[in-house]
C-alpha positions as protocol buffer text, in pm:
chain_id: "A"
residue {
  index: 1
  type: MET
  ca { x: -440 y: -3461 z: -6654 }
}
residue {
  index: 2
  type: ASN
  ca { x: -75 y: -3528 z: -6760 }
}
residue {
  index: 3
  type: ASN
  ca { x: 233 y: -3330 z: -6707 }
}
residue {
  index: 4
  type: VAL
  ca { x: 186 y: -3301 z: -6330 }
}
residue {
  index: 5
  type: GLN
  ca { x: 494 y: -3340 z: -6100 }
}
residue {
  index: 6
  type: LEU
  ca { x: 573 y: -3289 z: -5725 }
}
residue {
  index: 7
  type: LEU
  ca { x: 878 y: -3060 z: -5652 }
}
residue {
  index: 8
  type: SER
  ca { x: 1074 y: -2925 z: -5378 }
}
residue {
  index: 9
  type: ARG
  ca { x: 1032 y: -2557 z: -5284 }
}
residue {
  index: 10
  type: PRO
  ca { x: 1319 y: -2344 z: -5395 }
}
residue {
  index: 11
  type: ALA
  ca { x: 1516 y: -2128 z: -5146 }
}
residue {
  index: 12
  type: SER
  ca { x: 1324 y: -1814 z: -5071 }
}
residue {
  index: 13
  type: PRO
  ca { x: 1425 y: -1518 z: -4856 }
}
residue {
  index: 14
  type: SER
  ca { x: 1082 y: -1485 z: -4712 }
}
residue {
  index: 15
  type: ILE
  ca { x: 758 y: -1687 z: -4702 }
}
residue {
  index: 16
  type: ALA
  ca { x: 452 y: -1494 z: -4791 }
}
residue {
  index: 17
  type: HIS
  ca { x: 170 y: -1460 z: -4537 }
}
residue {
  index: 18
  type: LYS
  ca { x: -88 y: -1581 z: -4806 }
}
residue {
  index: 19
  type: PRO
  ca { x: -114 y: -1973 z: -4798 }
}
residue {
  index: 20
  type: VAL
  ca { x: -16 y: -2032 z: -5171 }
}
residue {
  index: 21
  type: GLU
  ca { x: 281 y: -1944 z: -5382 }
}
residue {
  index: 22
  type: LEU
  ca { x: 269 y: -1961 z: -5763 }
}
residue {
  index: 23
  type: TYR
  ca { x: 575 y: -1981 z: -5973 }
}
residue {
  index: 24
  type: ILE
  ca { x: 474 y: -1896 z: -6330 }
}
residue {
  index: 25
  type: PHE
  ca { x: 748 y: -2008 z: -6595 }
}
residue {
  index: 26
  type: ILE
  ca { x: 711 y: -1834 z: -6921 }
}
residue {
  index: 27
  type: ASN
  ca { x: 917 y: -1747 z: -7223 }
}
residue {
  index: 28
  type: PRO
  ca { x: 798 y: -1390 z: -7249 }
}
residue {
  index: 29
  type: LEU
  ca { x: 785 y: -1368 z: -7636 }
}
residue {
  index: 30
  type: CYS
  ca { x: 601 y: -1703 z: -7669 }
}
residue {
  index: 31
  type: PRO
  ca { x: 244 y: -1663 z: -7802 }
}
residue {
  index: 32
  type: LYS
  ca { x: 123 y: -1922 z: -7544 }
}
residue {
  index: 33
  type: ALA
  ca { x: 230 y: -1691 z: -7263 }
}
residue {
  index: 34
  type: PHE
  ca { x: 46 y: -1405 z: -7416 }
}
residue {
  index: 35
  type: ALA
  ca { x: -266 y: -1629 z: -7473 }
}
residue {
  index: 36
  type: MET
  ca { x: -267 y: -1756 z: -7106 }
}
residue {
  index: 37
  type: LYS
  ca { x: -280 y: -1394 z: -6951 }
}
residue {
  index: 38
  type: GLY
  ca { x: -656 y: -1379 z: -6939 }
}
residue {
  index: 39
  type: ILE
  ca { x: -680 y: -1697 z: -6738 }
}
residue {
  index: 40
  type: LEU
  ca { x: -401 y: -1581 z: -6488 }
}
residue {
  index: 41
  type: ARG
  ca { x: -584 y: -1242 z: -6456 }
}
residue {
  index: 42
  type: LYS
  ca { x: -919 y: -1393 z: -6373 }
}
residue {
  index: 43
  type: LEU
  ca { x: -733 y: -1623 z: -6109 }
}
residue {
  index: 44
  type: GLN
  ca { x: -580 y: -1312 z: -5970 }
}
residue {
  index: 45
  type: LEU
  ca { x: -907 y: -1105 z: -5969 }
}
residue {
  index: 46
  type: GLN
  ca { x: -1108 y: -1375 z: -5787 }
}
residue {
  index: 47
  type: TYR
  ca { x: -849 y: -1547 z: -5564 }
}
residue {
  index: 48
  type: GLU
  ca { x: -538 y: -1308 z: -5514 }
}
residue {
  index: 49
  type: HIS
  ca { x: -628 y: -1313 z: -5134 }
}
residue {
  index: 50
  type: TYR
  ca { x: -513 y: -1665 z: -5130 }
}
residue {
  index: 51
  type: PHE
  ca { x: -172 y: -1652 z: -5321 }
}
residue {
  index: 52
  type: THR
  ca { x: 132 y: -1463 z: -5417 }
}
residue {
  index: 53
  type: TRP
  ca { x: 283 y: -1509 z: -5755 }
}
residue {
  index: 54
  type: ARG
  ca { x: 604 y: -1429 z: -5945 }
}
residue {
  index: 55
  type: TYR
  ca { x: 703 y: -1474 z: -6318 }
}
residue {
  index: 56
  type: VAL
  ca { x: 1007 y: -1680 z: -6382 }
}
residue {
  index: 57
  type: LEU
  ca { x: 1176 y: -1613 z: -6724 }
}
residue {
  index: 58
  type: SER
  ca { x: 1272 y: -1942 z: -6883 }
}
residue {
  index: 59
  type: THR
  ca { x: 1430 y: -1834 z: -7201 }
}
residue {
  index: 60
  type: GLU
  ca { x: 1742 y: -2058 z: -7246 }
}
residue {
  index: 61
  type: LEU
  ca { x: 2026 y: -1820 z: -7329 }
}
residue {
  index: 62
  type: SER
  ca { x: 2399 y: -1857 z: -7309 }
}
residue {
  index: 63
  type: ALA
  ca { x: 2556 y: -1525 z: -7365 }
}
residue {
  index: 64
  type: LEU
  ca { x: 2422 y: -1321 z: -7057 }
}
residue {
  index: 65
  type: ASN
  ca { x: 2758 y: -1211 z: -6923 }
}
residue {
  index: 66
  type: ALA
  ca { x: 2887 y: -1109 z: -7271 }
}
residue {
  index: 67
  type: ILE
  ca { x: 2580 y: -902 z: -7346 }
}
residue {
  index: 68
  type: THR
  ca { x: 2567 y: -733 z: -7008 }
}
residue {
  index: 69
  type: ASN
  ca { x: 2928 y: -601 z: -7069 }
}
residue {
  index: 70
  type: ARG
  ca { x: 2822 y: -480 z: -7393 }
}
residue {
  index: 71
  type: MET
  ca { x: 2527 y: -299 z: -7237 }
}
residue {
  index: 72
  type: LYS
  ca { x: 2765 y: -78 z: -7037 }
}
residue {
  index: 73
  type: GLY
  ca { x: 2823 y: 142 z: -7350 }
}
residue {
  index: 74
  type: CYS
  ca { x: 2461 y: 215 z: -7378 }
}
residue {
  index: 75
  type: TYR
  ca { x: 2428 y: 476 z: -7103 }
}
residue {
  index: 76
  type: SER
  ca { x: 2695 y: 728 z: -7194 }
}
residue {
  index: 77
  type: GLY
  ca { x: 2464 y: 930 z: -7418 }
}
residue {
  index: 78
  type: ALA
  ca { x: 2601 y: 796 z: -7736 }
}
residue {
  index: 79
  type: GLU
  ca { x: 2370 y: 697 z: -8017 }
}
residue {
  index: 80
  type: LEU
  ca { x: 2431 y: 329 z: -7957 }
}
residue {
  index: 81
  type: ASP
  ca { x: 2178 y: 48 z: -8012 }
}
residue {
  index: 82
  type: ILE
  ca { x: 2234 y: -335 z: -7980 }
}
residue {
  index: 83
  type: THR
  ca { x: 2007 y: -630 z: -8051 }
}
residue {
  index: 84
  type: HIS
  ca { x: 2019 y: -957 z: -7885 }
}
residue {
  index: 85
  type: PRO
  ca { x: 1760 y: -1221 z: -7775 }
}
residue {
  index: 86
  type: VAL
  ca { x: 1848 y: -1190 z: -7416 }
}
residue {
  index: 87
  type: LEU
  ca { x: 1760 y: -809 z: -7385 }
}
residue {
  index: 88
  type: PRO
  ca { x: 1381 y: -858 z: -7345 }
}
residue {
  index: 89
  type: SER
  ca { x: 1436 y: -1074 z: -7044 }
}
residue {
  index: 90
  type: ILE
  ca { x: 1683 y: -829 z: -6887 }
}
residue {
  index: 91
  type: ALA
  ca { x: 1451 y: -550 z: -6956 }
}
residue {
  index: 92
  type: ILE
  ca { x: 1165 y: -723 z: -6772 }
}
residue {
  index: 93
  type: LYS
  ca { x: 1389 y: -786 z: -6462 }
}
residue {
  index: 94
  type: ALA
  ca { x: 1496 y: -420 z: -6483 }
}
residue {
  index: 95
  type: ALA
  ca { x: 1137 y: -311 z: -6478 }
}
residue {
  index: 96
  type: GLU
  ca { x: 1062 y: -549 z: -6186 }
}
residue {
  index: 97
  type: LEU
  ca { x: 1308 y: -348 z: -5976 }
}
residue {
  index: 98
  type: GLN
  ca { x: 1042 y: -65 z: -5985 }
}
residue {
  index: 99
  type: GLY
  ca { x: 785 y: -306 z: -5837 }
}
residue {
  index: 100
  type: LYS
  ca { x: 594 y: -622 z: -5952 }
}
residue {
  index: 101
  type: ARG
  ca { x: 310 y: -409 z: -6117 }
}
residue {
  index: 102
  type: ALA
  ca { x: 573 y: -230 z: -6320 }
}
residue {
  index: 103
  type: GLY
  ca { x: 730 y: -565 z: -6426 }
}
residue {
  index: 104
  type: SER
  ca { x: 385 y: -697 z: -6516 }
}
residue {
  index: 105
  type: ARG
  ca { x: 293 y: -381 z: -6705 }
}
residue {
  index: 106
  type: TYR
  ca { x: 627 y: -405 z: -6891 }
}
residue {
  index: 107
  type: LEU
  ca { x: 577 y: -772 z: -6980 }
}
residue {
  index: 108
  type: THR
  ca { x: 228 y: -698 z: -7123 }
}
residue {
  index: 109
  type: LYS
  ca { x: 348 y: -400 z: -7335 }
}
residue {
  index: 110
  type: LEU
  ca { x: 651 y: -607 z: -7459 }
}
residue {
  index: 111
  type: GLN
  ca { x: 407 y: -883 z: -7562 }
}
residue {
  index: 112
  type: GLN
  ca { x: 202 y: -635 z: -7751 }
}
residue {
  index: 113
  type: TYR
  ca { x: 503 y: -491 z: -7937 }
}
residue {
  index: 114
  type: ALA
  ca { x: 595 y: -846 z: -8030 }
}
residue {
  index: 115
  type: ALA
  ca { x: 255 y: -923 z: -8155 }
}
residue {
  index: 116
  type: LEU
  ca { x: 235 y: -620 z: -8362 }
}
residue {
  index: 117
  type: LYS
  ca { x: 579 y: -694 z: -8522 }
}
residue {
  index: 118
  type: MET
  ca { x: 622 y: -331 z: -8603 }
}
residue {
  index: 119
  type: LYS
  ca { x: 953 y: -291 z: -8416 }
}
residue {
  index: 120
  type: ASN
  ca { x: 1230 y: -535 z: -8317 }
}
residue {
  index: 121
  type: VAL
  ca { x: 1169 y: -616 z: -7940 }
}
residue {
  index: 122
  type: ASN
  ca { x: 1514 y: -751 z: -7912 }
}
residue {
  index: 123
  type: SER
  ca { x: 1653 y: -414 z: -7982 }
}
residue {
  index: 124
  type: HIS
  ca { x: 1769 y: -202 z: -7671 }
}
residue {
  index: 125
  type: ALA
  ca { x: 1625 y: 126 z: -7824 }
}
residue {
  index: 126
  type: THR
  ca { x: 1284 y: -39 z: -7856 }
}
residue {
  index: 127
  type: LEU
  ca { x: 1289 y: -179 z: -7492 }
}
residue {
  index: 128
  type: LEU
  ca { x: 1371 y: 178 z: -7364 }
}
residue {
  index: 129
  type: GLN
  ca { x: 1068 y: 306 z: -7572 }
}
residue {
  index: 130
  type: ILE
  ca { x: 848 y: 47 z: -7396 }
}
residue {
  index: 131
  type: ALA
  ca { x: 968 y: 153 z: -7058 }
}
residue {
  index: 132
  type: ASP
  ca { x: 909 y: 522 z: -7135 }
}
residue {
  index: 133
  type: GLU
  ca { x: 554 y: 445 z: -7279 }
}
residue {
  index: 134
  type: ILE
  ca { x: 431 y: 277 z: -6952 }
}
residue {
  index: 135
  type: GLY
  ca { x: 571 y: 549 z: -6728 }
}
residue {
  index: 136
  type: LEU
  ca { x: 874 y: 391 z: -6561 }
}
residue {
  index: 137
  type: ASP
  ca { x: 1147 y: 605 z: -6414 }
}
residue {
  index: 138
  type: MET
  ca { x: 1377 y: 620 z: -6727 }
}
residue {
  index: 139
  type: ASN
  ca { x: 1690 y: 704 z: -6546 }
}
residue {
  index: 140
  type: GLU
  ca { x: 1651 y: 421 z: -6292 }
}
residue {
  index: 141
  type: PHE
  ca { x: 1551 y: 181 z: -6577 }
}
residue {
  index: 142
  type: ALA
  ca { x: 1852 y: 272 z: -6782 }
}
residue {
  index: 143
  type: ILE
  ca { x: 2101 y: 217 z: -6497 }
}
residue {
  index: 144
  type: ASP
  ca { x: 1917 y: -108 z: -6388 }
}
residue {
  index: 145
  type: PHE
  ca { x: 1925 y: -243 z: -6750 }
}
residue {
  index: 146
  type: GLY
  ca { x: 2294 y: -291 z: -6744 }
}
residue {
  index: 147
  type: SER
  ca { x: 2345 y: -363 z: -6379 }
}
residue {
  index: 148
  type: LYS
  ca { x: 2484 y: -686 z: -6221 }
}
residue {
  index: 149
  type: GLU
  ca { x: 2181 y: -707 z: -5999 }
}
residue {
  index: 150
  type: VAL
  ca { x: 1943 y: -747 z: -6300 }
}
residue {
  index: 151
  type: ALA
  ca { x: 2185 y: -994 z: -6452 }
}
residue {
  index: 152
  type: ARG
  ca { x: 2188 y: -1195 z: -6131 }
}
residue {
  index: 153
  type: ALA
  ca { x: 1803 y: -1179 z: -6114 }
}
residue {
  index: 154
  type: PHE
  ca { x: 1780 y: -1328 z: -6461 }
}
residue {
  index: 155
  type: GLN
  ca { x: 2047 y: -1597 z: -6392 }
}
residue {
  index: 156
  type: CYS
  ca { x: 1839 y: -1683 z: -6068 }
}
residue {
  index: 157
  type: ASP
  ca { x: 1526 y: -1737 z: -6293 }
}
residue {
  index: 158
  type: LEU
  ca { x: 1730 y: -1969 z: -6520 }
}
residue {
  index: 159
  type: TYR
  ca { x: 1857 y: -2150 z: -6208 }
}
residue {
  index: 160
  type: ILE
  ca { x: 1504 y: -2206 z: -6079 }
}
residue {
  index: 161
  type: THR
  ca { x: 1391 y: -2339 z: -6411 }
}
residue {
  index: 162
  type: ARG
  ca { x: 1673 y: -2586 z: -6414 }
}
residue {
  index: 163
  type: GLU
  ca { x: 1618 y: -2678 z: -6052 }
}
residue {
  index: 164
  type: MET
  ca { x: 1251 y: -2757 z: -6106 }
}
residue {
  index: 165
  type: ASN
  ca { x: 1328 y: -2931 z: -6427 }
}
residue {
  index: 166
  type: VAL
  ca { x: 1079 y: -2714 z: -6621 }
}
residue {
  index: 167
  type: ASP
  ca { x: 1115 y: -2804 z: -6994 }
}
residue {
  index: 168
  type: GLU
  ca { x: 789 y: -2670 z: -7110 }
}
residue {
  index: 169
  type: VAL
  ca { x: 654 y: -2314 z: -7099 }
}
residue {
  index: 170
  type: PRO
  ca { x: 429 y: -2200 z: -6989 }
}
residue {
  index: 171
  type: SER
  ca { x: 423 y: -2397 z: -6657 }
}
residue {
  index: 172
  type: ILE
  ca { x: 297 y: -2323 z: -6305 }
}
residue {
  index: 173
  type: VAL
  ca { x: 433 y: -2463 z: -5977 }
}
residue {
  index: 174
  type: PHE
  ca { x: 189 y: -2424 z: -5681 }
}
residue {
  index: 175
  type: PHE
  ca { x: 328 y: -2435 z: -5330 }
}
residue {
  index: 176
  type: ASN
  ca { x: 124 y: -2426 z: -5008 }
}
residue {
  index: 177
  type: GLU
  ca { x: 231 y: -2261 z: -4688 }
}
residue {
  index: 178
  type: CYS
  ca { x: 385 y: -2575 z: -4546 }
}
residue {
  index: 179
  type: ILE
  ca { x: 767 y: -2557 z: -4629 }
}
residue {
  index: 180
  type: GLU
  ca { x: 822 y: -2923 z: -4605 }
}
residue {
  index: 181
  type: ASP
  ca { x: 549 y: -3007 z: -4861 }
}
residue {
  index: 182
  type: GLU
  ca { x: 638 y: -3053 z: -5233 }
}
residue {
  index: 183
  type: GLY
  ca { x: 513 y: -2831 z: -5490 }
}
residue {
  index: 184
  type: LEU
  ca { x: 269 y: -2926 z: -5768 }
}
residue {
  index: 185
  type: LYS
  ca { x: 405 y: -2851 z: -6121 }
}
residue {
  index: 186
  type: ILE
  ca { x: 156 y: -2826 z: -6405 }
}
residue {
  index: 187
  type: SER
  ca { x: 323 y: -2828 z: -6733 }
}
residue {
  index: 188
  type: GLY
  ca { x: 154 y: -2667 z: -7026 }
}
residue {
  index: 189
  type: ALA
  ca { x: -156 y: -2429 z: -7038 }
}
residue {
  index: 190
  type: TYR
  ca { x: -501 y: -2540 z: -6918 }
}
residue {
  index: 191
  type: ASN
  ca { x: -839 y: -2372 z: -6869 }
}
residue {
  index: 192
  type: PHE
  ca { x: -930 y: -2174 z: -6570 }
}
residue {
  index: 193
  type: GLU
  ca { x: -1122 y: -2433 z: -6390 }
}
residue {
  index: 194
  type: VAL
  ca { x: -806 y: -2661 z: -6361 }
}
residue {
  index: 195
  type: TYR
  ca { x: -604 y: -2397 z: -6181 }
}
residue {
  index: 196
  type: GLU
  ca { x: -907 y: -2318 z: -5957 }
}
residue {
  index: 197
  type: GLN
  ca { x: -944 y: -2677 z: -5855 }
}
residue {
  index: 198
  type: ILE
  ca { x: -580 y: -2703 z: -5768 }
}
residue {
  index: 199
  type: LEU
  ca { x: -602 y: -2394 z: -5552 }
}
residue {
  index: 200
  type: ARG
  ca { x: -903 y: -2543 z: -5374 }
}
residue {
  index: 201
  type: GLU
  ca { x: -718 y: -2862 z: -5296 }
}
residue {
  index: 202
  type: LEU
  ca { x: -412 y: -2674 z: -5174 }
}
residue {
  index: 203
  type: ILE
  ca { x: -622 y: -2454 z: -4938 }
}
residue {
  index: 204
  type: ASP
  ca { x: -835 y: -2775 z: -4844 }
}
residue {
  index: 205
  type: GLU
  ca { x: -1157 y: -2569 z: -4795 }
}
residue {
  index: 206
  type: GLU
  ca { x: -1421 y: -2415 z: -5019 }
}
residue {
  index: 207
  type: LEU
  ca { x: -1264 y: -2104 z: -5186 }
}
residue {
  index: 208
  type: VAL
  ca { x: -1432 y: -1757 z: -5116 }
}
residue {
  index: 209
  type: LYS
  ca { x: -1443 y: -1593 z: -5462 }
}
residue {
  index: 210
  type: ASN
  ca { x: -1402 y: -1221 z: -5511 }
}
residue {
  index: 211
  type: PRO
  ca { x: -1673 y: -1085 z: -5740 }
}
residue {
  index: 212
  type: LEU
  ca { x: -1541 y: -987 z: -6090 }
}
residue {
  index: 213
  type: PRO
  ca { x: -1514 y: -615 z: -6152 }
}
residue {
  index: 214
  type: THR
  ca { x: -1718 y: -430 z: -6410 }
}
residue {
  index: 215
  type: LEU
  ca { x: -1558 y: -406 z: -6763 }
}
residue {
  index: 216
  type: ASP
  ca { x: -1483 y: -30 z: -6696 }
}
residue {
  index: 217
  type: GLU
  ca { x: -1311 y: -129 z: -6367 }
}
residue {
  index: 218
  type: LEU
  ca { x: -1126 y: -400 z: -6536 }
}
residue {
  index: 219
  type: LEU
  ca { x: -978 y: -164 z: -6795 }
}
residue {
  index: 220
  type: GLU
  ca { x: -900 y: 81 z: -6529 }
}
residue {
  index: 221
  type: ARG
  ca { x: -698 y: -186 z: -6340 }
}
residue {
  index: 222
  type: PHE
  ca { x: -514 y: -336 z: -6634 }
}
residue {
  index: 223
  type: GLY
  ca { x: -502 y: -71 z: -6885 }
}
residue {
  index: 224
  type: THR
  ca { x: -489 y: -275 z: -7176 }
}
residue {
  index: 225
  type: LEU
  ca { x: -667 y: -604 z: -7262 }
}
residue {
  index: 226
  type: THR
  ca { x: -744 y: -820 z: -7563 }
}
residue {
  index: 227
  type: THR
  ca { x: -1090 y: -937 z: -7667 }
}
residue {
  index: 228
  type: GLU
  ca { x: -995 y: -1278 z: -7585 }
}
residue {
  index: 229
  type: GLU
  ca { x: -883 y: -1187 z: -7222 }
}
residue {
  index: 230
  type: VAL
  ca { x: -1212 y: -1011 z: -7167 }
}
residue {
  index: 231
  type: ALA
  ca { x: -1396 y: -1318 z: -7300 }
}
residue {
  index: 232
  type: GLN
  ca { x: -1189 y: -1549 z: -7089 }
}
residue {
  index: 233
  type: ILE
  ca { x: -1233 y: -1339 z: -6770 }
}
residue {
  index: 234
  type: TYR
  ca { x: -1608 y: -1306 z: -6800 }
}
residue {
  index: 235
  type: THR
  ca { x: -1650 y: -1663 z: -6958 }
}
residue {
  index: 236
  type: ILE
  ca { x: -1864 y: -1513 z: -7248 }
}
residue {
  index: 237
  type: ASP
  ca { x: -1841 y: -1551 z: -7625 }
}
residue {
  index: 238
  type: ILE
  ca { x: -1575 y: -1343 z: -7826 }
}
residue {
  index: 239
  type: ALA
  ca { x: -1854 y: -1176 z: -8014 }
}
residue {
  index: 240
  type: VAL
  ca { x: -2012 y: -1056 z: -7683 }
}
residue {
  index: 241
  type: ALA
  ca { x: -1682 y: -931 z: -7554 }
}
residue {
  index: 242
  type: GLU
  ca { x: -1619 y: -741 z: -7878 }
}
residue {
  index: 243
  type: ARG
  ca { x: -1960 y: -580 z: -7888 }
}
residue {
  index: 244
  type: GLU
  ca { x: -1915 y: -448 z: -7528 }
}
residue {
  index: 245
  type: LEU
  ca { x: -1571 y: -315 z: -7604 }
}
residue {
  index: 246
  type: LYS
  ca { x: -1692 y: -147 z: -7925 }
}
residue {
  index: 247
  type: LYS
  ca { x: -1959 y: 38 z: -7708 }
}
residue {
  index: 248
  type: ARG
  ca { x: -1679 y: 181 z: -7499 }
}
residue {
  index: 249
  type: MET
  ca { x: -1476 y: 275 z: -7814 }
}
residue {
  index: 250
  type: LEU
  ca { x: -1782 y: 468 z: -7945 }
}
residue {
  index: 251
  type: GLN
  ca { x: -1797 y: 634 z: -7607 }
}
residue {
  index: 252
  type: GLN
  ca { x: -1425 y: 738 z: -7666 }
}
residue {
  index: 253
  type: LYS
  ca { x: -1327 y: 569 z: -7338 }
}
residue {
  index: 254
  type: ILE
  ca { x: -1094 y: 326 z: -7509 }
}
residue {
  index: 255
  type: GLU
  ca { x: -913 y: 270 z: -7838 }
}
residue {
  index: 256
  type: ARG
  ca { x: -844 y: -32 z: -8038 }
}
residue {
  index: 257
  type: ILE
  ca { x: -502 y: -159 z: -8152 }
}
residue {
  index: 258
  type: ALA
  ca { x: -520 y: -408 z: -8439 }
}
residue {
  index: 259
  type: LEU
  ca { x: -282 y: -704 z: -8380 }
}
residue {
  index: 260
  type: ASN
  ca { x: -217 y: -990 z: -8623 }
}
residue {
  index: 261
  type: ASN
  ca { x: -478 y: -1238 z: -8497 }
}
residue {
  index: 262
  type: THR
  ca { x: -685 y: -1032 z: -8240 }
}
residue {
  index: 263
  type: CYS
  ca { x: -766 y: -691 z: -8114 }
}
residue {
  index: 264
  type: CYS
  ca { x: -609 y: -510 z: -7821 }
}
residue {
  index: 265
  type: TRP
  ca { x: -798 y: -234 z: -7636 }
}
residue {
  index: 266
  type: LYS
  ca { x: -642 y: 25 z: -7413 }
}
residue {
  index: 267
  type: LEU
  ca { x: -767 y: 327 z: -7214 }
}
residue {
  index: 268
  type: LYS
  ca { x: -733 y: 668 z: -7382 }
}
């Protein structure tokens, strides 16, 4: 496999008790990041007792300070909306301040909005709507959106991207629990078995695999899934996944959202 590099671990305020750390570098609006989500979720479902993970936003943008200053006028109650390519990344970092799961839910919903192409996801108003739809604390989110803390968090992601010489997204860097050891950078997207093997080598023992949840449990956990994600997680054909999802739609447990090239399913 090409595109593999050894890297030094970035400075971190704490080291997780789990033996492996994953740094997942993505451009949040890149279709490759959306397509990779099923593989990452399967890795999480079966092996999350071995690793912690964080998304690193790797969008190259140059006007963060200017746009953050412009954001200050968006919370006075005035009917003001601005549009800028940096705003989705800022919104994700603002959502993450309400917890990692909140940030992950926000990223997923943002990607769905981008795939639907019904609204401009670079718009401040649209990003507020996404936060409201997934049930974030709106007052907290609005304040955080324009805060220096969120700007610094995003700048930190860009710094880590440069420090690790990540020039292709998605990429994943694996670190084991030994601080002195270099990380293993995997540039590009690969199938589940590649990441599973890397995890096995880092742990240096046979992995104990969690059983996959039922489809109903899977939908309860993640709320929204594409047909492709279900197929990836269970290693089944797309047609089989779609048939099982349609059964639950007929039972009025879930509803279908038509995207451009796939179907997205969410709990009712």
